[in-house]
Short mmCIF file of C-alpha atoms and ligand atoms in Angstrom, two decimals:
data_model
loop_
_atom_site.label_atom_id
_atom_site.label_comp_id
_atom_site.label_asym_id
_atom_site.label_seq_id
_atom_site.Cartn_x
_atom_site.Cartn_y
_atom_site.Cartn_z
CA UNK A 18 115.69 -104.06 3.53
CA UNK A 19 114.06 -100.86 4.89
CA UNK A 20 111.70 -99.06 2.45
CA UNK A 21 108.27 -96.69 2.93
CA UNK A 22 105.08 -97.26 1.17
CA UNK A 23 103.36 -94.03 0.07
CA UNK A 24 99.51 -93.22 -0.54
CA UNK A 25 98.63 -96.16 0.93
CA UNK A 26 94.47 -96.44 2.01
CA UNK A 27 95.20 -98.48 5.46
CA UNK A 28 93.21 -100.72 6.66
CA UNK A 29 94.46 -101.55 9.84
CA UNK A 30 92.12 -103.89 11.87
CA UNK A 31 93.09 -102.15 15.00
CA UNK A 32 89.94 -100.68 15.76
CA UNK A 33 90.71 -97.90 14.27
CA UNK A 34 89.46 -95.82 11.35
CA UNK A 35 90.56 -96.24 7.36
CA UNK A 36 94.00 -94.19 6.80
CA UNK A 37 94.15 -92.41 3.62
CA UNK A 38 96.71 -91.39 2.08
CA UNK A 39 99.08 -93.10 4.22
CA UNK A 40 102.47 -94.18 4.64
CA UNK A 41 104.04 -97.51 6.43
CA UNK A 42 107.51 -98.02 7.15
CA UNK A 43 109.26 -101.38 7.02
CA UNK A 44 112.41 -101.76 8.41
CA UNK A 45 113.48 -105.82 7.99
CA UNK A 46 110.61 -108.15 8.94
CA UNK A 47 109.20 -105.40 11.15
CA UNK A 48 106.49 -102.44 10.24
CA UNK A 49 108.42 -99.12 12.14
CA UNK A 50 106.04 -96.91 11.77
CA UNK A 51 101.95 -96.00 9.89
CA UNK A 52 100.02 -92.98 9.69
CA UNK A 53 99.52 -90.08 7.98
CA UNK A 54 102.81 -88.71 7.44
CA UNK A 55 106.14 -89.71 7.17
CA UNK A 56 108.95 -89.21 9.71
CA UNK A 57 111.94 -86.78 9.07
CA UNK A 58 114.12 -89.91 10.10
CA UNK A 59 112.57 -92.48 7.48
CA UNK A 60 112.30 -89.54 4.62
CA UNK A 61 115.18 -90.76 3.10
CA UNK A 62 114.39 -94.43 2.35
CA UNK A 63 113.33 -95.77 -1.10
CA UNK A 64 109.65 -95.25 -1.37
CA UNK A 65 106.64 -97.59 -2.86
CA UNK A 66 104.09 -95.16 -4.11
CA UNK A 67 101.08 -97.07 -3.82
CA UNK A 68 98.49 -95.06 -5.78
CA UNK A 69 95.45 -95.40 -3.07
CA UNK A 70 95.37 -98.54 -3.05
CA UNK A 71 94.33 -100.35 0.21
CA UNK A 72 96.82 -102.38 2.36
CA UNK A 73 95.49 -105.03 4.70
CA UNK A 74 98.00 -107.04 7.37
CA UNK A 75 98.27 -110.00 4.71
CA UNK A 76 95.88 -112.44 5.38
CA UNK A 77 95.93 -115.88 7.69
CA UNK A 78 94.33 -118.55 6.95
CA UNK A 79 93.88 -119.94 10.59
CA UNK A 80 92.18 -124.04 9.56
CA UNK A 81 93.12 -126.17 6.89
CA UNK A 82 94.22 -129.39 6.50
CA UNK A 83 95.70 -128.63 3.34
CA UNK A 84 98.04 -131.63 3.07
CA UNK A 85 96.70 -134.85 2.22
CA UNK A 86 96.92 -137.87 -0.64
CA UNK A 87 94.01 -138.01 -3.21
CA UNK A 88 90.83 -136.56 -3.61
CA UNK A 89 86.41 -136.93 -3.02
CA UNK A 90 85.31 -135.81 -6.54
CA UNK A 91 83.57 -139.26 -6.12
CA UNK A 92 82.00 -138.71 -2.85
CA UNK A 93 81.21 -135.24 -4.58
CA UNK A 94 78.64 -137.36 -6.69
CA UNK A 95 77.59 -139.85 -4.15
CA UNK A 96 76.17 -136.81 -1.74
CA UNK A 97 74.36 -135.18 -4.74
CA UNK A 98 72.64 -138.12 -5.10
CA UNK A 99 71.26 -138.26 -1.99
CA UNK A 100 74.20 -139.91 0.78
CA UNK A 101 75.14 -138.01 3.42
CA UNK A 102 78.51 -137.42 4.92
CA UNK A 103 77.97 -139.45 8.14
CA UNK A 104 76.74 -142.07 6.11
CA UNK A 105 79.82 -141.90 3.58
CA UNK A 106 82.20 -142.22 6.32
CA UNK A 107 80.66 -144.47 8.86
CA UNK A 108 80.51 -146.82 5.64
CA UNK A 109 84.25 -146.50 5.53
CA UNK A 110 84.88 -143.76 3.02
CA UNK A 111 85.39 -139.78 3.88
CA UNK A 112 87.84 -139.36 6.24
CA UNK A 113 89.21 -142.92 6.59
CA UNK A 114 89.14 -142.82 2.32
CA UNK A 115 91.81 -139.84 2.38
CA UNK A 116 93.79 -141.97 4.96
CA UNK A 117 94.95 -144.47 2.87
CA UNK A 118 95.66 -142.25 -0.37
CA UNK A 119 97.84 -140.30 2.38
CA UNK A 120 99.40 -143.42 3.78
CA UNK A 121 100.39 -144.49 0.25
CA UNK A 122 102.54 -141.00 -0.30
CA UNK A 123 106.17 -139.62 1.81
CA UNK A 124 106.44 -136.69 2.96
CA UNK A 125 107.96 -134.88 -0.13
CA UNK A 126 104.87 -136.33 -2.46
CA UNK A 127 102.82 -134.72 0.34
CA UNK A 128 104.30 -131.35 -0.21
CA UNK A 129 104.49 -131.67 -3.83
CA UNK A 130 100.33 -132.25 -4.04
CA UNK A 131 99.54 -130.03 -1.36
CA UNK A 132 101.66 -127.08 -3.15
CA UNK A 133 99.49 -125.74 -5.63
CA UNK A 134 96.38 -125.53 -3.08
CA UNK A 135 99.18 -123.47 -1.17
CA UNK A 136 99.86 -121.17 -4.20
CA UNK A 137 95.92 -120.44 -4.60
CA UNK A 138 96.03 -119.42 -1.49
CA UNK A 139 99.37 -117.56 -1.75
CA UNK A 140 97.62 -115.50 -4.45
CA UNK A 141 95.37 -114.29 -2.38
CA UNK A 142 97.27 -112.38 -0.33
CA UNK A 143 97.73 -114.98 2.25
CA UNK A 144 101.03 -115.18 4.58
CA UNK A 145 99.95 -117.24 7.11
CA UNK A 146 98.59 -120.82 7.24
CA UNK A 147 97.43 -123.62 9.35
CA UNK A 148 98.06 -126.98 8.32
CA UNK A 149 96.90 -129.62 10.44
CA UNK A 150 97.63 -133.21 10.41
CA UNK A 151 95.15 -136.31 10.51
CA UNK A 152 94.70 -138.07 8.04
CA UNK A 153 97.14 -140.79 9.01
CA UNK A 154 96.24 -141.92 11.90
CA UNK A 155 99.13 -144.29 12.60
CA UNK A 156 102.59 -142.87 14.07
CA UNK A 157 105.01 -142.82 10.61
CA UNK A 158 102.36 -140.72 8.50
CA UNK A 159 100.94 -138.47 11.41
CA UNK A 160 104.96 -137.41 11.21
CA UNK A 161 105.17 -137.46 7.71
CA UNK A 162 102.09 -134.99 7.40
CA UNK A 163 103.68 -132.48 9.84
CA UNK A 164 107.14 -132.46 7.97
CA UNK A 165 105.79 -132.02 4.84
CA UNK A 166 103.50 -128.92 6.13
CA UNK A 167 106.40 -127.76 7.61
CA UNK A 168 108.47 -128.39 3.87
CA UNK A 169 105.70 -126.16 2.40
CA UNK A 170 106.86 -123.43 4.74
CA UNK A 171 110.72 -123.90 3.11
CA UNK A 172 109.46 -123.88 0.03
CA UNK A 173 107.44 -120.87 -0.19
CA UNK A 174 107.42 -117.35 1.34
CA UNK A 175 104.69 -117.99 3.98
CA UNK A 176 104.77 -118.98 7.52
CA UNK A 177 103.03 -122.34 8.74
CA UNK A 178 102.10 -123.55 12.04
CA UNK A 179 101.14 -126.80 12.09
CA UNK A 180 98.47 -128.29 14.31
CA UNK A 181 98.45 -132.14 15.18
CA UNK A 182 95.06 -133.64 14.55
CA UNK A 183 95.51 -137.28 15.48
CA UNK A 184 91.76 -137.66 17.06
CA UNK A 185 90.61 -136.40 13.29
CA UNK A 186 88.95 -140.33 13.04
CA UNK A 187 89.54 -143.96 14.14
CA UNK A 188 91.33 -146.15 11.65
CA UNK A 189 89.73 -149.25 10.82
CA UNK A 190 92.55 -151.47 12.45
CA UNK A 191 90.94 -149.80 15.77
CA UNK A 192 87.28 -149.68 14.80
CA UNK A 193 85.34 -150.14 17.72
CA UNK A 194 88.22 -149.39 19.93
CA UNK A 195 88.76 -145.56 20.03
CA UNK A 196 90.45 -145.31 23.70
CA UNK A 197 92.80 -147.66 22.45
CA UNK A 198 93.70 -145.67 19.49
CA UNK A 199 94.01 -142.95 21.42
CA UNK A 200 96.47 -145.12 24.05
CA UNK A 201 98.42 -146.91 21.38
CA UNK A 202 98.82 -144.29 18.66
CA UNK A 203 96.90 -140.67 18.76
CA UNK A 204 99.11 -140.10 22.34
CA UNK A 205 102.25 -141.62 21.60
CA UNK A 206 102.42 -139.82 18.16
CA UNK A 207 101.44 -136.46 19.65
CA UNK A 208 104.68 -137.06 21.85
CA UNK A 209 106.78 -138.12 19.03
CA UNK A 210 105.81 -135.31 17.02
CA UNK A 211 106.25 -132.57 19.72
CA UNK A 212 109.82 -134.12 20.94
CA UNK A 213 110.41 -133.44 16.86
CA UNK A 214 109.08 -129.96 17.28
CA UNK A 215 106.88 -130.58 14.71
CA UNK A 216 103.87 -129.52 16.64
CA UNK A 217 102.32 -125.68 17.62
CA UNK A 218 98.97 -126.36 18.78
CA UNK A 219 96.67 -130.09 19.26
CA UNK A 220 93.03 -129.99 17.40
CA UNK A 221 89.96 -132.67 17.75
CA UNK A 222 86.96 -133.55 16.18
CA UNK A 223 84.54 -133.94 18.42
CA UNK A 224 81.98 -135.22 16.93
CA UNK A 225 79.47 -139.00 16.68
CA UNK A 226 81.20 -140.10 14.08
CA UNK A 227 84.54 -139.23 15.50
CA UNK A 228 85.59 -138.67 19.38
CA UNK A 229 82.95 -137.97 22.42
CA UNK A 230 83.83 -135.10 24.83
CA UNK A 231 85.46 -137.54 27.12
CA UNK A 232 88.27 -138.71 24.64
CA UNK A 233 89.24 -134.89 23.46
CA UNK A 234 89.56 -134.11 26.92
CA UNK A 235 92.49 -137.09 27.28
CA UNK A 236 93.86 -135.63 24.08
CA UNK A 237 93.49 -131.95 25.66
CA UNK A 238 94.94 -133.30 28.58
CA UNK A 239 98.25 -134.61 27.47
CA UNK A 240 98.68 -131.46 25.26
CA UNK A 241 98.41 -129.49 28.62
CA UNK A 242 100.84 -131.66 29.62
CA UNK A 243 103.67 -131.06 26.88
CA UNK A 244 102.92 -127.04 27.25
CA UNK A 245 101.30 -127.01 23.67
CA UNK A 246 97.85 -124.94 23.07
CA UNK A 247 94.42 -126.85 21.83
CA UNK A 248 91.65 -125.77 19.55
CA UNK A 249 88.72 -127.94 18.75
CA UNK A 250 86.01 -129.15 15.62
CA UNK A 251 83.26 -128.70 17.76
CA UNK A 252 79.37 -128.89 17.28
CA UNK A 253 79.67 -128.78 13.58
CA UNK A 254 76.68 -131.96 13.09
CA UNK A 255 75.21 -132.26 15.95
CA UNK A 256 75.61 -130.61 19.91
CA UNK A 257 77.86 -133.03 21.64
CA UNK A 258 79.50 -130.63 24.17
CA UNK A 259 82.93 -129.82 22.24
CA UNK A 260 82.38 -126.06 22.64
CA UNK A 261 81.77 -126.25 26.18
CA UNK A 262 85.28 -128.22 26.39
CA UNK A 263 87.10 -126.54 24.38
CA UNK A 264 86.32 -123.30 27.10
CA UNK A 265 87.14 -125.10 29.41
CA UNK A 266 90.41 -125.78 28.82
CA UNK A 267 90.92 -122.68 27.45
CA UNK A 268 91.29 -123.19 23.62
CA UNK A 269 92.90 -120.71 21.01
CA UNK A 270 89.70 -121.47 19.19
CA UNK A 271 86.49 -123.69 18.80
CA UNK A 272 86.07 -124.22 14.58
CA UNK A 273 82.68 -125.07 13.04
CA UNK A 274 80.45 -123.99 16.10
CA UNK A 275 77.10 -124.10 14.01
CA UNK A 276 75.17 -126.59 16.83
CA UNK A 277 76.93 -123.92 19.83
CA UNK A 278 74.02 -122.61 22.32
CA UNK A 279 73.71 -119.83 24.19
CA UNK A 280 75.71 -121.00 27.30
CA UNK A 281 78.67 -122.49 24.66
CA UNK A 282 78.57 -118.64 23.34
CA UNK A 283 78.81 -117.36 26.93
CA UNK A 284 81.82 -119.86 27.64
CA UNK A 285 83.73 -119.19 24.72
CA UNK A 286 83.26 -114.92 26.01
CA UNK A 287 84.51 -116.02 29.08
CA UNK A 288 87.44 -118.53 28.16
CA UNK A 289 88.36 -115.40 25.45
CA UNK A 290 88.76 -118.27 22.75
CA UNK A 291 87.91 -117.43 19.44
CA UNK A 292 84.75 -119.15 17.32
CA UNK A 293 86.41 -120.17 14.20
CA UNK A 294 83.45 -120.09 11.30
CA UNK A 295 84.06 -122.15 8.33
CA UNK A 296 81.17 -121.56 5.63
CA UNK A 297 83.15 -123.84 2.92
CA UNK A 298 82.39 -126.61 4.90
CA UNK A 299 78.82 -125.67 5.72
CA UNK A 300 77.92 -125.00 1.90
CA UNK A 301 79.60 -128.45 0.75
CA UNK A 302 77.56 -130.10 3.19
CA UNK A 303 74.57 -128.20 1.96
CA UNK A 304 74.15 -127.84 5.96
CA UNK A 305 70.91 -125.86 7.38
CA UNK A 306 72.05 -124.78 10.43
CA UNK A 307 74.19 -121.19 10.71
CA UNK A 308 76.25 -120.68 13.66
CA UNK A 309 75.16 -118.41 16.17
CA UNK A 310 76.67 -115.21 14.94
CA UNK A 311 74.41 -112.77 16.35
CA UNK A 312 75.00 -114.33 20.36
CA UNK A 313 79.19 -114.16 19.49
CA UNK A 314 78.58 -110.86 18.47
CA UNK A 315 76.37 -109.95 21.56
CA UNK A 316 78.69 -111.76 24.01
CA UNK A 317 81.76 -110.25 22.28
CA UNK A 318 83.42 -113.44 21.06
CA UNK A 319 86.35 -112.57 18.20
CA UNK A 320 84.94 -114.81 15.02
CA UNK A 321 87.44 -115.33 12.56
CA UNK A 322 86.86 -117.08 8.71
CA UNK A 323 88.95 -119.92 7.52
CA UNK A 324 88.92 -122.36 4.82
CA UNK A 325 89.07 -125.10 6.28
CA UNK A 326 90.16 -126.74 2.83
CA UNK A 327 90.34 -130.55 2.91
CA UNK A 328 89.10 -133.36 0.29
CA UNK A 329 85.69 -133.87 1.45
CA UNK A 330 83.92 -131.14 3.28
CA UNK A 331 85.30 -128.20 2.06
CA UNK A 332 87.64 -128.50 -1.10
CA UNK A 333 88.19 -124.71 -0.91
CA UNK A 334 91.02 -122.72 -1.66
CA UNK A 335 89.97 -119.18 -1.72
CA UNK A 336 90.45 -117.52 1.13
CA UNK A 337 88.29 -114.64 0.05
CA UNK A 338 85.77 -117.04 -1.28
CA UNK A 339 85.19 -117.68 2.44
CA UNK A 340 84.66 -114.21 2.91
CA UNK A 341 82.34 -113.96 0.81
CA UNK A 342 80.28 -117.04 2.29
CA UNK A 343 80.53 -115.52 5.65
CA UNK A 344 78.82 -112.56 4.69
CA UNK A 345 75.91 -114.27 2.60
CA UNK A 346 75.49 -117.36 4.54
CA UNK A 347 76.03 -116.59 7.85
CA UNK A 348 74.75 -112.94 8.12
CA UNK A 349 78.93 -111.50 9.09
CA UNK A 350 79.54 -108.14 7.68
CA UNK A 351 82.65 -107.41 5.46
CA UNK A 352 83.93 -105.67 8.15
CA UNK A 353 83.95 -108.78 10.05
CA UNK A 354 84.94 -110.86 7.26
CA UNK A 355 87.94 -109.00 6.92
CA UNK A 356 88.58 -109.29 10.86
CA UNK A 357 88.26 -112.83 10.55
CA UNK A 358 91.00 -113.85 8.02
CA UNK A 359 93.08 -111.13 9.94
CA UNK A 360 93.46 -110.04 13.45
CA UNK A 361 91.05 -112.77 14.79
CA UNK A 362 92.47 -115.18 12.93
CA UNK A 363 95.88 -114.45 14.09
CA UNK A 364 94.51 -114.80 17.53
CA UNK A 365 93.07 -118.23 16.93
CA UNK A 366 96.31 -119.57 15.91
CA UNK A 367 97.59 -117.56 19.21
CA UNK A 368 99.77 -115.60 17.49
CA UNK A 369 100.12 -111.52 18.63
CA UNK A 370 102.61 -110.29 15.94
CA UNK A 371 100.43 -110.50 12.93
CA UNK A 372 97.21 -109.47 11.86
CA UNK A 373 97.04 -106.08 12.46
CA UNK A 374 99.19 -103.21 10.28
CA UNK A 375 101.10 -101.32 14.22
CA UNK A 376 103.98 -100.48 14.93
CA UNK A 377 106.42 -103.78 15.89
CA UNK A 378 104.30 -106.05 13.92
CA UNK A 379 105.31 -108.70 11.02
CA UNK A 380 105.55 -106.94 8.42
CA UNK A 381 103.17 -109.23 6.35
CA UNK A 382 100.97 -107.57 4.31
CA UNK A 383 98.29 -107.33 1.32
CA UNK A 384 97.85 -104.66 -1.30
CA UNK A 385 94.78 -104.67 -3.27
CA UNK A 386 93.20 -103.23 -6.26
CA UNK A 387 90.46 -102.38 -5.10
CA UNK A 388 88.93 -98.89 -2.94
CA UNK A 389 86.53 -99.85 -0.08
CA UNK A 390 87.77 -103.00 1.93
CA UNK A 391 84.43 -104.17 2.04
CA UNK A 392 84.80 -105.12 -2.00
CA UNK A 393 86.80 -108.11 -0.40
CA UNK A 394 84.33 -109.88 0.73
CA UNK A 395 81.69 -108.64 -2.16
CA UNK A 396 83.26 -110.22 -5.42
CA UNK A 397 82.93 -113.80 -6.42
CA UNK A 398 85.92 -115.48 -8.00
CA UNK A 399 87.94 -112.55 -8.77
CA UNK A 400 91.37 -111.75 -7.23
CA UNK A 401 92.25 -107.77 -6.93
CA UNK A 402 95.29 -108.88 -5.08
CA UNK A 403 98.37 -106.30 -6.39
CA UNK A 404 101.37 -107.07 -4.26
CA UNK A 405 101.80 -109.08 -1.36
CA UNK A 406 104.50 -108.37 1.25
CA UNK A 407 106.00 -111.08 3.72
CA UNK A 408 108.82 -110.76 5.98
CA UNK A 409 109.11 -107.09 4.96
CA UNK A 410 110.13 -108.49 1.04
CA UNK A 411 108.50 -107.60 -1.66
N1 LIG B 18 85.67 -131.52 10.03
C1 LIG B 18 85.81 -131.15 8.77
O1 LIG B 18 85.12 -130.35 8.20
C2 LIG B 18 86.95 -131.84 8.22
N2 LIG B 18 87.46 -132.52 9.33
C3 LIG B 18 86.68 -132.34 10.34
O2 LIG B 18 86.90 -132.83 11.42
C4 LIG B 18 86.52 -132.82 7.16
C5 LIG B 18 87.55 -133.84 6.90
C6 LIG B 18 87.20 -134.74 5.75
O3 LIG B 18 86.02 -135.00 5.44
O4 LIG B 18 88.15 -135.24 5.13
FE1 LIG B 19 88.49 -128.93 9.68
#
């Protein structure tokens, strides 16, 4: 399927300026040509006369743990009246709670309640999503989790990568006894998983009321090991040195970042790994303390906006919702929002064929009813999405 899009307003988060009155070729999967007019050798496809309304690459949503067994609507009501989320889970609910409502479900009843949190997201204009896994925690449903965010990938027109999160908490059976978890199950899984090829990139939390520095780095180190990438939950609570590691070894991405310092900033500019800011989480939490936006902008670090949607921190499934957060809680611009659910977050996921409307790219993209791409970010709970594009279909 080969077909031209006419009077198209481009946005295409190259760098360079707003194309109006555009056109963009697809041929198959792939965009063959944008700019201002149309080639003598693509004149004669069928065209898409778009009206002036903007195109964006179609959006990626680059952290989510969007498959998982239950819900928090309780916890919801514990934190309003006064609890806190540390306290929740170190009294054995948050994390470990979603655990055993995910242990309880297969694979397919994992796809089947994760689906419609996909399709929000879907309608959004999204094409690209992270699932991660982690809220098994023991070998059978650390698999099961990946195969079912791989299903949702089958069952919908939107690519997946899929990010194994087995240091996301230690079960109870461990309590006490991290290293061992990570010995007996969190490695041994990760191996499992990745001899399944069930497994693009290896995530963390690094946190007190998950794993220290020292433990990610084992994690981090056997990931190194089987050739996959790593990213990292790092300094969302408190400063524990996750940022710092994460540089180190060279991470697609450190998510959260809102305890990162100045030298964290200046390691992430040098390790070229993208800060990851997720202001669903942060307004859930009713948190105080913003990342450091202004020092990742100084120091040039790539921030990119995610949902970050899970049961208890951030039951979010509006990608532009997060947008919209970034601008009025953290201080981003649109302009930045929209970099960060597009060509930065394709780079956090590591991914160099998306993001951005060029030549040779996916040809994933979003058409919107709207004029200035910065209404994106600007609107609260309304959707101007007109068409969405994936693969080069319709
Ligand atoms: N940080 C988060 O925001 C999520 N995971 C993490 O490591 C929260 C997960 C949850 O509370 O279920
Ligand atoms: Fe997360």
């Amino acid at each position: 399927m080969s077909f031209v899009l006419t009077d198209a307003r481009i946005a295409p988060m190259t760098g360079g300026p707003l194309i109006d009155r555009g056109v963009i070729v697809v041929n198959g999967d792939r965009i063959a040509h944008v700019g201002h007019d149309l080639p003598a050798a693509h004149s004669g496809l069928p065209h898409h006369d778009l009206e002036g309304r903007l195109v964006t690459p179609g959006l990626i949503d680059c952290h989510t743990h969007l498959v998982f067994g239950g819900n928090r609507a309780g916890e919801f009501e514990a934190r309003l009246n006064g609890a806190s989320y540390a306290d929740i889970a170190k009294a054995g609910g948050g994390i470990v709670s979603t655990m055993r409502a995910t242990r309880a479900l297969g694979a397919d009843a994992l796809t089947d309640q994760a689906l419609p949190r996909l399709d929000a997201l879907i309608a959004e204009g999204v094409t690209t999503v992270e699932i991660k896994s982690g809220y098994g925690l023991e070998r059978d449903s650390e698999l099961a989790m990946l195969r079912a965010a791989r299903a949702l990938g089958e069952r919908r027109a939107v690519a997946v990568k899929t990010t194994y999160l087995g240091a996301h908490a230690v079960p109870p059976e461990y309590a006490g006894r991290a290293d061992a978890y990570l010995d007996e199950v969190c490695l041994p899984t990760l191996d499992a998983a990745q001899a399944e090829g069930l497994v693009d990139a290896v995530d963390g939390f690094c946190e007190g009321i998950a794993f220290s520095p020292a433990q990610i780095a084992r994690v981090f180190d056997r990931a190194q090991a089987l050739g996959l990438p790593v990213k990292l939950h790092a300094e969302q609570l408190s400063h524990l040195g996750g940022t710092a590691l994460a540089a180190r070894y060279g991470a697609l991405s450190a998510d959260h970042v809102e305890y990162a310092t100045e030298d964290d900033v200046r390691a992430l500019a040098a390790a070229g790994t993208v800060a990851v800011l997720l202001p669903g989480a942060f307004y859930t939490l009713r948190e105080r303390q913003a990342p450091p936006v202004r020092a990742f902008r100084d120091h040039g670090v790539p921030m990119a906006l995610a949902t970050d949607c899970n049961p208890g921190s951030s039951p979010l499934t509006s990608l532009l919702l997060a947008m919209n957060m970034g601008c009025t809680l953290f201080g981003l611009t649109p302009a930045e929002a929209l970099m960060g659910v597009t060509a930065h977050a394709a780079r956090a996921l590591g991914l160099s064929d998306r993001g951005v409307i060029a030549p040779g790219m996916r040809a994933d993209l979003a058409i919107w009813d709207v004029e200035a791409p910065a209404e994106l970010a600007y609107r609260i709970g309304f959707n101007p999405l007109h068409q969405r594009i994936f693969g080069g279909a319709l």
